[in-house]
Amino acid sequence: MCGIVGHLGNQNAAGILLEGLKRLEYRGYDSSGLAVLQDGSLAVTKRVGRVKELIGAIKQAPVESTIGICHTRWATHGEVTEENAHPHLSSDGKITLVHNGVIENYNTLRSFLTSKGFSFSSETDTEVLCNLIAYHYAKEAETAEGSRFATSVRKALLHVEGTYGLAALCANCPDEMVGARHGSPLIQGVGREEILLASDVAALVSRTPDVVYMNDGELVHIVGNQFSLTTLDSEDIKPVINTVDWDVSEGELGDFEHYMLKEIFEQPTALENAMRGRFSQDGSTAKFGGLNITPQDLRQIDRILLCACGTAWHACLTMEFLIEKYARIPVEVEYASEFRYRNAPLDKNTLVMVVSQSGETIDTLAALRESKRKGYTTLAITNGVGSTIARESDGGIYQHAGPEVGVASTKAFTSQLMIGSILALYLGRLRDMSFNDGVEMVEGLKQIPSLVEKIVQLSEDIHRIAKKYVHKQDFLFLGRQSMFPIALEGALKLKEISYIHAEGYPAAEMKHGPIALISEDCPSLFIATEPDTLSKVVSNMQEVKARKGQLIVVRSESCTMPEGLADDEMVIPDCHPVAAPILASIPVQLLSYHIAVERGCDVDKPRNLAKSETVE
Ligand code: F6R
């Protein structure tokens, strides 16, 4: 959701900035821009389209400077045009700004600034903030030059309502950059002879492993290769430098055509990493390093509330099923975006858990903060090491899935399911689950990576199936019990990358409405992996067939179908029931992927979407 990079050092900034921006493109990709301070003035280059358009423009008209900022945009205010792209330049030419977030009172500020003689060339809230900084910079004429720019940013931000992660340059300050954060992530990279700012560590790690995660309400003033961190009220903050352990090559595409496919194939490793070191020595339960909550306290929990958005919300629905089944603790699942505005009655023995791949989703973060404000113990499951959600929760579990670059979540989803399964085991063993059941479950979990390895090898078979359904405009995804969330996730995957309308339902709900959609043009994908409900699911399939609907079935080896019922089948190995949601997810991901590619869609950067939703 918009990516920012800033650089101040002693090498040419443009190459460094553009390399970082490429790594942030998953955050938004409708337009991009770069500003450097060159020969005493701010030179801004912007392009509509992908970052490669900007790279092409800079190649044609190179810029020379050791200081610069850049941005890749996911539009909030104003259409996708060059005028609306960042960096914005104040109308007096003094300040340039890149911004992630939303300035809510921008209309009032815009009227004020217009009355003071500032003009606007875009429809954006960011240009308003840029001019507001320029207004304060002009007003601070008496302030000593060394602190005038930072003071003007600080003063401007005190008048702002909304969220921001930002980086700014001033034409009069060739050696200074200012960054600030409130509600949208901003991280500083501290190199030997350079300081960087970025929305995500991904943009920094090729330059330096040393980073400072900024918190809300903080402002950084960088002068040369020194920086000072303060609150907006100018109180000094001692920066904490973290060293990130990130293999840059993990984020590269390698031999794969798309990140999504690469990440689907990475699932055996991601799942292995999610399990590593998390089983007890006696092989009957689990252990977690960072829960920060004792087994005694966990035994007192009588309810769990799970909050998340999108795919992570589907993971929560599966976790609900697993935790209730194996640990017998009542679980509720809420959309984080709804929970934050609802005064849900919770009691003191409720544990609130948030799930977020990025650890930066604003709604999930807000749900976490609201829960903490009300005094609940909070845990986070996240892939975002050092992310805001990881830092602000009382404890948590890292997914260790490695960087997920494809906008459509795949390996992060299954690794969340893995963490949820291990947690269900742990909570179950703290309560009623027997030693033998625990051992059996651990064995079932340990088999998952090798079973997933077998399933990804079906990719080409699934590709052949996908070709038959490329021109459909509607799809139903149906599954029962723990397969219902997988049906929802399958529908989401298909619609977000192929733009085919798809809906997920519990299979038995079909007759209460969705059956009206069934026709030759609306295929149904059933997930049938559970022998207990198989006969019922097969009846639902017959109902589809009777209405000339095509049937694609994901089934386990032992869940056999009546001869000729399914038009296409994707067969996964038999497994422990805890493993089935993970295993069933893989063919569904592959089918969506191949359909989308066959339709010519950009699967890694689907239209209108961005990864890491840091605005509401
Ligand atoms: C869909 C997808 C999104 C995210 C959602 C939450 O493929 O990736 O639905 O799951 O935006 O993101 P995180 O998990 O980063 O909080």
Short mmCIF file of N, CA, C and O in Angstrom, two decimals, residues 7 13 32 49 146 189 194 215-216 234 325 350 366-367 370 374 391 425 433 461 472 509 541 547 587-588:
data_model
loop_
_atom_site.label_atom_id
_atom_site.label_comp_id
_atom_site.label_asym_id
_atom_site.label_seq_id
_atom_site.Cartn_x
_atom_site.Cartn_y
_atom_site.Cartn_z
N HIS A 7 17.15 7.98 0.53
CA HIS A 7 18.58 7.68 0.67
C HIS A 7 19.38 8.96 0.82
O HIS A 7 19.17 9.93 0.10
N ALA A 13 22.32 8.42 -5.70
CA ALA A 13 21.12 7.92 -5.02
C ALA A 13 20.18 7.17 -5.95
O ALA A 13 19.52 6.21 -5.52
N SER A 32 4.76 5.74 -10.18
CA SER A 32 5.90 5.87 -9.26
C SER A 32 6.68 7.14 -9.61
O SER A 32 6.46 7.74 -10.67
N GLY A 49 2.21 3.84 -14.30
CA GLY A 49 2.54 2.45 -14.62
C GLY A 49 3.53 1.88 -13.62
O GLY A 49 3.74 2.44 -12.55
N GLY A 146 20.13 24.75 10.55
CA GLY A 146 20.34 23.33 10.91
C GLY A 146 19.09 22.63 11.41
O GLY A 146 18.97 21.41 11.31
N GLY A 189 17.29 2.46 7.67
CA GLY A 189 18.43 1.58 7.47
C GLY A 189 19.68 2.37 7.83
O GLY A 189 19.88 3.49 7.35
N GLU A 194 25.80 5.65 4.77
CA GLU A 194 24.51 6.08 4.23
C GLU A 194 23.41 5.78 5.23
O GLU A 194 23.53 4.88 6.05
N ASN A 215 8.44 4.04 15.59
CA ASN A 215 7.11 3.88 16.18
C ASN A 215 6.25 5.09 15.83
O ASN A 215 6.76 6.13 15.41
N ASP A 216 4.94 4.93 16.05
CA ASP A 216 4.03 6.04 15.77
C ASP A 216 4.43 7.26 16.59
O ASP A 216 4.85 7.15 17.75
N SER A 234 9.44 16.94 20.15
CA SER A 234 10.89 17.16 20.26
C SER A 234 11.57 16.45 21.43
O SER A 234 12.69 16.81 21.80
N LYS A 325 -11.74 -28.11 18.00
CA LYS A 325 -11.73 -29.57 17.91
C LYS A 325 -10.68 -30.19 18.85
O LYS A 325 -10.97 -31.13 19.57
N THR A 350 -10.55 -13.86 28.08
CA THR A 350 -10.47 -13.96 26.61
C THR A 350 -9.05 -13.63 26.17
O THR A 350 -8.46 -12.64 26.61
N ALA A 366 -5.13 -2.01 14.34
CA ALA A 366 -6.11 -1.26 15.14
C ALA A 366 -6.87 -2.20 16.07
O ALA A 366 -7.15 -1.86 17.23
N ALA A 367 -7.20 -3.40 15.59
CA ALA A 367 -7.90 -4.38 16.44
C ALA A 367 -7.00 -4.79 17.61
O ALA A 367 -7.46 -4.92 18.75
N GLU A 370 -6.90 -1.86 20.07
CA GLU A 370 -8.17 -1.74 20.79
C GLU A 370 -8.24 -2.82 21.88
O GLU A 370 -8.67 -2.55 23.01
N LYS A 374 -8.23 -2.31 26.04
CA LYS A 374 -9.25 -2.84 26.95
C LYS A 374 -8.68 -3.83 27.95
O LYS A 374 -9.40 -4.41 28.74
N ARG A 391 5.74 -6.09 17.22
CA ARG A 391 6.32 -5.31 18.31
C ARG A 391 5.28 -4.91 19.35
O ARG A 391 5.59 -4.76 20.52
N LEU A 425 -2.61 -28.03 19.00
CA LEU A 425 -1.99 -29.18 19.68
C LEU A 425 -1.53 -28.76 21.08
O LEU A 425 -1.82 -29.43 22.08
N MET A 433 -6.24 -33.29 25.85
CA MET A 433 -5.74 -34.21 24.82
C MET A 433 -4.76 -35.22 25.42
O MET A 433 -3.87 -34.84 26.20
N ASP A 461 -0.55 -31.18 -14.38
CA ASP A 461 -1.88 -31.81 -14.54
C ASP A 461 -2.97 -30.78 -14.27
O ASP A 461 -3.98 -30.70 -14.96
N LYS A 472 -14.76 -19.24 -18.18
CA LYS A 472 -15.92 -19.14 -17.28
C LYS A 472 -15.91 -17.78 -16.59
O LYS A 472 -14.85 -17.19 -16.35
N GLU A 509 -24.92 -25.59 2.23
CA GLU A 509 -25.64 -24.31 2.11
C GLU A 509 -26.07 -24.03 0.68
O GLU A 509 -26.90 -23.16 0.42
N MET A 541 -22.96 -32.82 -4.87
CA MET A 541 -22.38 -32.86 -6.23
C MET A 541 -23.43 -33.35 -7.23
O MET A 541 -23.54 -32.81 -8.33
N ARG A 547 -28.14 -30.31 -12.66
CA ARG A 547 -28.45 -28.99 -13.25
C ARG A 547 -27.40 -28.59 -14.27
O ARG A 547 -27.18 -27.41 -14.53
N PRO A 587 -3.87 -27.61 -4.40
CA PRO A 587 -4.46 -27.69 -5.75
C PRO A 587 -5.32 -26.49 -6.08
O PRO A 587 -5.38 -26.04 -7.23
N VAL A 588 -5.97 -25.95 -5.05
CA VAL A 588 -6.85 -24.80 -5.27
C VAL A 588 -6.01 -23.57 -5.67
O VAL A 588 -6.38 -22.81 -6.58
#
